[in-house]
């Protein structure tokens, strides 16, 4: 069902239409929130708050971006407000995102190797500063465009590109240092 139709049905009071919107965007919202806010309980509360705000302000959605981008921006702003209100500095999320690889018929050793690589990469991503972690997640795991990420975060596109470059550089440096040192042991 197209976004415009889901929004129209929701605004007419059809709650199952909003449920579809939530189902389509919840993974993205969870990625953003878990990247910025520590603590599972706060993450769950902020996820609910995000969707409540989206529902309450849906009539203001102008379709100048994708609905998922608009809701992701609400999630991002809700996290930033939460952290400011509680005077909590941006910190690393404690939860590891589900990055399991699909079973593509490869042998078990290859699947295990891929899983180890994914775990190593996720560990490195978790060590990034929260904004860089969020940008990497949105771009590489959620496959959002630079423009969409710019809408979500309110950062200019050039800044998003620059931060993504820095985040990738930091990932590379961490992996090189960490695994070069392990080889020396």
PDB file of C-alpha atoms in Angstrom:
ATOM      1  CA  UNK A   1       0.000   0.000   0.000  1.00  0.00           C
ATOM      2  CA  UNK A   2       1.476   3.413  -0.931  1.00  0.00           C
ATOM      3  CA  UNK A   3       2.512   5.849   1.806  1.00  0.00           C
ATOM      4  CA  UNK A   4      -0.063   8.469   0.819  1.00  0.00           C
ATOM      5  CA  UNK A   5      -2.849   5.945   1.181  1.00  0.00           C
ATOM      6  CA  UNK A   6      -1.567   4.730   4.561  1.00  0.00           C
ATOM      7  CA  UNK A   7      -1.341   8.306   5.826  1.00  0.00           C
ATOM      8  CA  UNK A   8      -4.813   9.159   4.528  1.00  0.00           C
ATOM      9  CA  UNK A   9      -6.335   6.055   6.130  1.00  0.00           C
ATOM     10  CA  UNK A  10      -4.573   6.761   9.426  1.00  0.00           C
ATOM     11  CA  UNK A  11      -5.813  10.342   9.429  1.00  0.00           C
ATOM     12  CA  UNK A  12      -9.337   9.009   8.861  1.00  0.00           C
ATOM     13  CA  UNK A  13      -8.984   6.908  12.012  1.00  0.00           C
ATOM     14  CA  UNK A  14      -8.009   3.544  10.554  1.00  0.00           C
ATOM     15  CA  UNK A  15      -5.502   2.323  13.147  1.00  0.00           C
ATOM     16  CA  UNK A  16      -4.419  -0.799  11.207  1.00  0.00           C
ATOM     17  CA  UNK A  17      -2.984   1.574   8.592  1.00  0.00           C
ATOM     18  CA  UNK A  18      -0.782   3.180  11.233  1.00  0.00           C
ATOM     19  CA  UNK A  19       0.241  -0.290  12.406  1.00  0.00           C
ATOM     20  CA  UNK A  20       1.586  -0.901   8.881  1.00  0.00           C
ATOM     21  CA  UNK A  21       3.528   2.367   9.060  1.00  0.00           C
ATOM     22  CA  UNK A  22       5.040   1.271  12.388  1.00  0.00           C
ATOM     23  CA  UNK A  23       5.946  -2.169  11.027  1.00  0.00           C
ATOM     24  CA  UNK A  24       7.668  -0.609   8.002  1.00  0.00           C
ATOM     25  CA  UNK A  25       9.728   1.841  10.043  1.00  0.00           C
ATOM     26  CA  UNK A  26      10.368   0.231  13.428  1.00  0.00           C
ATOM     27  CA  UNK A  27      13.701  -1.368  12.477  1.00  0.00           C
ATOM     28  CA  UNK A  28      15.043   2.001  11.327  1.00  0.00           C
ATOM     29  CA  UNK A  29      13.763   3.739  14.469  1.00  0.00           C
ATOM     30  CA  UNK A  30      15.301   1.082  16.708  1.00  0.00           C
ATOM     31  CA  UNK A  31      18.660   1.402  14.921  1.00  0.00           C
ATOM     32  CA  UNK A  32      18.702   5.154  15.482  1.00  0.00           C
ATOM     33  CA  UNK A  33      17.631   5.015  19.105  1.00  0.00           C
ATOM     34  CA  UNK A  34      19.894   2.133  20.120  1.00  0.00           C
ATOM     35  CA  UNK A  35      22.826   3.917  18.504  1.00  0.00           C
ATOM     36  CA  UNK A  36      22.313   7.087  20.491  1.00  0.00           C
ATOM     37  CA  UNK A  37      20.800   6.094  23.838  1.00  0.00           C
ATOM     38  CA  UNK A  38      22.122   3.520  26.299  1.00  0.00           C
ATOM     39  CA  UNK A  39      19.787   1.351  28.318  1.00  0.00           C
ATOM     40  CA  UNK A  40      17.108  -0.926  26.960  1.00  0.00           C
ATOM     41  CA  UNK A  41      14.307   0.631  29.040  1.00  0.00           C
ATOM     42  CA  UNK A  42      15.045   4.149  27.759  1.00  0.00           C
ATOM     43  CA  UNK A  43      15.310   2.783  24.227  1.00  0.00           C
ATOM     44  CA  UNK A  44      11.886   1.162  24.485  1.00  0.00           C
ATOM     45  CA  UNK A  45      10.343   4.324  25.949  1.00  0.00           C
ATOM     46  CA  UNK A  46      11.849   6.479  23.211  1.00  0.00           C
ATOM     47  CA  UNK A  47      10.641   4.096  20.508  1.00  0.00           C
ATOM     48  CA  UNK A  48       7.092   4.412  21.837  1.00  0.00           C
ATOM     49  CA  UNK A  49       7.457   8.174  22.175  1.00  0.00           C
ATOM     50  CA  UNK A  50       8.694   8.413  18.584  1.00  0.00           C
ATOM     51  CA  UNK A  51       5.679   6.587  17.186  1.00  0.00           C
ATOM     52  CA  UNK A  52       3.304   8.525  19.422  1.00  0.00           C
ATOM     53  CA  UNK A  53       4.743  11.807  18.113  1.00  0.00           C
ATOM     54  CA  UNK A  54       4.537  10.516  14.544  1.00  0.00           C
ATOM     55  CA  UNK A  55       0.879   9.623  15.052  1.00  0.00           C
ATOM     56  CA  UNK A  56       0.055  12.957  16.700  1.00  0.00           C
ATOM     57  CA  UNK A  57       1.782  15.022  14.003  1.00  0.00           C
ATOM     58  CA  UNK A  58       0.995  12.898  10.950  1.00  0.00           C
ATOM     59  CA  UNK A  59      -1.371  15.555   9.605  1.00  0.00           C
ATOM     60  CA  UNK A  60       1.670  17.844   9.260  1.00  0.00           C
ATOM     61  CA  UNK A  61       3.601  15.386   7.073  1.00  0.00           C
ATOM     62  CA  UNK A  62       4.068  17.088   3.687  1.00  0.00           C
ATOM     63  CA  UNK A  63       5.474  14.198   1.567  1.00  0.00           C
ATOM     64  CA  UNK A  64       8.582  16.240   0.739  1.00  0.00           C
ATOM     65  CA  UNK A  65      10.605  13.220   1.931  1.00  0.00           C
ATOM     66  CA  UNK A  66       9.802   9.570   2.446  1.00  0.00           C
ATOM     67  CA  UNK A  67       7.598   8.816   5.431  1.00  0.00           C
ATOM     68  CA  UNK A  68      10.345   6.626   6.910  1.00  0.00           C
ATOM     69  CA  UNK A  69      12.779   9.551   6.705  1.00  0.00           C
ATOM     70  CA  UNK A  70      10.298  11.824   8.469  1.00  0.00           C
ATOM     71  CA  UNK A  71       9.748   9.274  11.250  1.00  0.00           C
ATOM     72  CA  UNK A  72      13.511   8.670  11.527  1.00  0.00           C
ATOM     73  CA  UNK A  73      14.003  12.401  12.034  1.00  0.00           C
ATOM     74  CA  UNK A  74      11.426  12.308  14.837  1.00  0.00           C
ATOM     75  CA  UNK A  75      13.370   9.425  16.426  1.00  0.00           C
ATOM     76  CA  UNK A  76      16.673  11.284  16.131  1.00  0.00           C
ATOM     77  CA  UNK A  77      15.262  14.517  17.582  1.00  0.00           C
ATOM     78  CA  UNK A  78      13.499  12.609  20.366  1.00  0.00           C
ATOM     79  CA  UNK A  79      16.820  11.004  21.354  1.00  0.00           C
ATOM     80  CA  UNK A  80      18.705  14.290  21.291  1.00  0.00           C
ATOM     81  CA  UNK A  81      15.995  15.939  23.433  1.00  0.00           C
ATOM     82  CA  UNK A  82      16.008  13.015  25.863  1.00  0.00           C
ATOM     83  CA  UNK A  83      19.780  13.174  26.270  1.00  0.00           C
ATOM     84  CA  UNK A  84      19.746  16.945  26.766  1.00  0.00           C
ATOM     85  CA  UNK A  85      16.901  16.778  29.271  1.00  0.00           C
ATOM     86  CA  UNK A  86      18.669  14.145  31.351  1.00  0.00           C
ATOM     87  CA  UNK A  87      22.021  15.893  30.851  1.00  0.00           C
ATOM     88  CA  UNK A  88      23.467  12.656  29.526  1.00  0.00           C
ATOM     89  CA  UNK A  89      26.342  12.975  27.095  1.00  0.00           C
ATOM     90  CA  UNK A  90      25.952  11.077  23.858  1.00  0.00           C
ATOM     91  CA  UNK A  91      27.060   7.541  24.647  1.00  0.00           C
ATOM     92  CA  UNK A  92      27.382   4.193  22.998  1.00  0.00           C
ATOM     93  CA  UNK A  93      24.402   1.874  22.795  1.00  0.00           C
ATOM     94  CA  UNK A  94      24.787  -1.392  24.659  1.00  0.00           C
ATOM     95  CA  UNK A  95      22.780  -3.506  22.277  1.00  0.00           C
ATOM     96  CA  UNK A  96      24.266  -5.083  19.185  1.00  0.00           C
ATOM     97  CA  UNK A  97      22.104  -4.685  16.119  1.00  0.00           C
ATOM     98  CA  UNK A  98      20.871  -7.841  14.430  1.00  0.00           C
ATOM     99  CA  UNK A  99      23.231  -8.172  11.515  1.00  0.00           C
ATOM    100  CA  UNK A 100      22.816 -11.883  10.878  1.00  0.00           C
ATOM    101  CA  UNK A 101      23.543 -12.981   7.366  1.00  0.00           C
ATOM    102  CA  UNK A 102      20.952 -14.891   5.372  1.00  0.00           C
ATOM    103  CA  UNK A 103      21.519 -18.558   4.644  1.00  0.00           C
ATOM    104  CA  UNK A 104      22.649 -18.531   1.046  1.00  0.00           C
ATOM    105  CA  UNK A 105      23.514 -22.195   0.771  1.00  0.00           C
ATOM    106  CA  UNK A 106      27.202 -21.788   1.589  1.00  0.00           C
ATOM    107  CA  UNK A 107      29.076 -24.275   3.708  1.00  0.00           C
ATOM    108  CA  UNK A 108      28.959 -23.958   7.527  1.00  0.00           C
ATOM    109  CA  UNK A 109      32.600 -22.806   7.755  1.00  0.00           C
ATOM    110  CA  UNK A 110      31.911 -19.883   5.391  1.00  0.00           C
ATOM    111  CA  UNK A 111      28.802 -18.963   7.348  1.00  0.00           C
ATOM    112  CA  UNK A 112      30.775 -19.047  10.597  1.00  0.00           C
ATOM    113  CA  UNK A 113      33.519 -16.917   9.061  1.00  0.00           C
ATOM    114  CA  UNK A 114      30.950 -14.372   7.827  1.00  0.00           C
ATOM    115  CA  UNK A 115      29.353 -14.289  11.275  1.00  0.00           C
ATOM    116  CA  UNK A 116      32.729 -13.651  12.937  1.00  0.00           C
ATOM    117  CA  UNK A 117      33.488 -10.847  10.475  1.00  0.00           C
ATOM    118  CA  UNK A 118      30.081  -9.279  11.145  1.00  0.00           C
ATOM    119  CA  UNK A 119      30.659  -9.488  14.905  1.00  0.00           C
ATOM    120  CA  UNK A 120      34.113  -7.917  14.580  1.00  0.00           C
ATOM    121  CA  UNK A 121      32.723  -5.136  12.418  1.00  0.00           C
ATOM    122  CA  UNK A 122      29.822  -4.531  14.822  1.00  0.00           C
ATOM    123  CA  UNK A 123      32.277  -4.313  17.721  1.00  0.00           C
ATOM    124  CA  UNK A 124      34.222  -1.681  15.795  1.00  0.00           C
ATOM    125  CA  UNK A 125      31.029   0.223  14.919  1.00  0.00           C
ATOM    126  CA  UNK A 126      29.977   0.188  18.583  1.00  0.00           C
ATOM    127  CA  UNK A 127      33.234   1.962  19.475  1.00  0.00           C
ATOM    128  CA  UNK A 128      32.510   4.905  17.188  1.00  0.00           C
ATOM    129  CA  UNK A 129      31.205   8.131  18.645  1.00  0.00           C
ATOM    130  CA  UNK A 130      27.387   7.959  18.644  1.00  0.00           C
ATOM    131  CA  UNK A 131      26.749  10.302  15.697  1.00  0.00           C
ATOM    132  CA  UNK A 132      29.252   8.446  13.505  1.00  0.00           C
ATOM    133  CA  UNK A 133      27.747   5.122  14.596  1.00  0.00           C
ATOM    134  CA  UNK A 134      24.284   6.347  13.665  1.00  0.00           C
ATOM    135  CA  UNK A 135      25.422   7.621  10.271  1.00  0.00           C
ATOM    136  CA  UNK A 136      27.196   4.346   9.451  1.00  0.00           C
ATOM    137  CA  UNK A 137      24.086   2.421  10.480  1.00  0.00           C
ATOM    138  CA  UNK A 138      21.739   4.573   8.421  1.00  0.00           C
ATOM    139  CA  UNK A 139      23.941   4.536   5.323  1.00  0.00           C
ATOM    140  CA  UNK A 140      25.330   0.991   5.291  1.00  0.00           C
ATOM    141  CA  UNK A 141      22.806  -1.070   7.228  1.00  0.00           C
ATOM    142  CA  UNK A 142      19.579   0.772   6.420  1.00  0.00           C
ATOM    143  CA  UNK A 143      20.768   1.756   2.903  1.00  0.00           C
ATOM    144  CA  UNK A 144      19.503   5.331   3.204  1.00  0.00           C
ATOM    145  CA  UNK A 145      20.806   7.979   0.848  1.00  0.00           C
ATOM    146  CA  UNK A 146      22.934  10.935   1.913  1.00  0.00           C
ATOM    147  CA  UNK A 147      19.909  13.167   1.270  1.00  0.00           C
ATOM    148  CA  UNK A 148      17.665  11.054   3.509  1.00  0.00           C
ATOM    149  CA  UNK A 149      20.268  11.013   6.271  1.00  0.00           C
ATOM    150  CA  UNK A 150      20.585  14.780   5.926  1.00  0.00           C
ATOM    151  CA  UNK A 151      16.808  15.121   6.412  1.00  0.00           C
ATOM    152  CA  UNK A 152      16.882  12.834   9.453  1.00  0.00           C
ATOM    153  CA  UNK A 153      19.795  14.476  11.242  1.00  0.00           C
ATOM    154  CA  UNK A 154      19.350  18.057  10.035  1.00  0.00           C
ATOM    155  CA  UNK A 155      22.994  18.082   8.943  1.00  0.00           C
ATOM    156  CA  UNK A 156      23.969  19.448   5.522  1.00  0.00           C
ATOM    157  CA  UNK A 157      24.691  16.739   2.940  1.00  0.00           C
ATOM    158  CA  UNK A 158      28.359  17.725   2.773  1.00  0.00           C
ATOM    159  CA  UNK A 159      28.663  17.321   6.530  1.00  0.00           C
ATOM    160  CA  UNK A 160      27.021  13.877   6.370  1.00  0.00           C
ATOM    161  CA  UNK A 161      29.529  12.835   3.683  1.00  0.00           C
ATOM    162  CA  UNK A 162      32.423  14.206   5.721  1.00  0.00           C
ATOM    163  CA  UNK A 163      31.275  12.465   8.908  1.00  0.00           C
ATOM    164  CA  UNK A 164      30.764   9.191   7.014  1.00  0.00           C
ATOM    165  CA  UNK A 165      34.302   9.476   5.659  1.00  0.00           C
ATOM    166  CA  UNK A 166      35.656  10.085   9.176  1.00  0.00           C
ATOM    167  CA  UNK A 167      33.598   7.213  10.600  1.00  0.00           C
ATOM    168  CA  UNK A 168      34.913   4.810   7.950  1.00  0.00           C
ATOM    169  CA  UNK A 169      38.463   6.044   8.562  1.00  0.00           C
ATOM    170  CA  UNK A 170      38.024   5.515  12.323  1.00  0.00           C
ATOM    171  CA  UNK A 171      36.656   2.008  11.679  1.00  0.00           C
ATOM    172  CA  UNK A 172      39.627   1.183   9.455  1.00  0.00           C
ATOM    173  CA  UNK A 173      42.120   2.563  11.969  1.00  0.00           C
ATOM    174  CA  UNK A 174      40.533   0.671  14.867  1.00  0.00           C
ATOM    175  CA  UNK A 175      40.509  -2.592  12.924  1.00  0.00           C
ATOM    176  CA  UNK A 176      44.092  -2.154  11.717  1.00  0.00           C
ATOM    177  CA  UNK A 177      45.417  -1.326  15.164  1.00  0.00           C
ATOM    178  CA  UNK A 178      43.399  -4.004  16.948  1.00  0.00           C
ATOM    179  CA  UNK A 179      44.119  -6.854  14.574  1.00  0.00           C
ATOM    180  CA  UNK A 180      47.712  -5.883  13.830  1.00  0.00           C
ATOM    181  CA  UNK A 181      48.374  -6.023  17.581  1.00  0.00           C
ATOM    182  CA  UNK A 182      46.679  -9.440  17.834  1.00  0.00           C
ATOM    183  CA  UNK A 183      48.876 -10.783  15.027  1.00  0.00           C
ATOM    184  CA  UNK A 184      51.949  -9.699  16.967  1.00  0.00           C
ATOM    185  CA  UNK A 185      50.950 -11.822  19.975  1.00  0.00           C
TER     186      UNK A 185
END
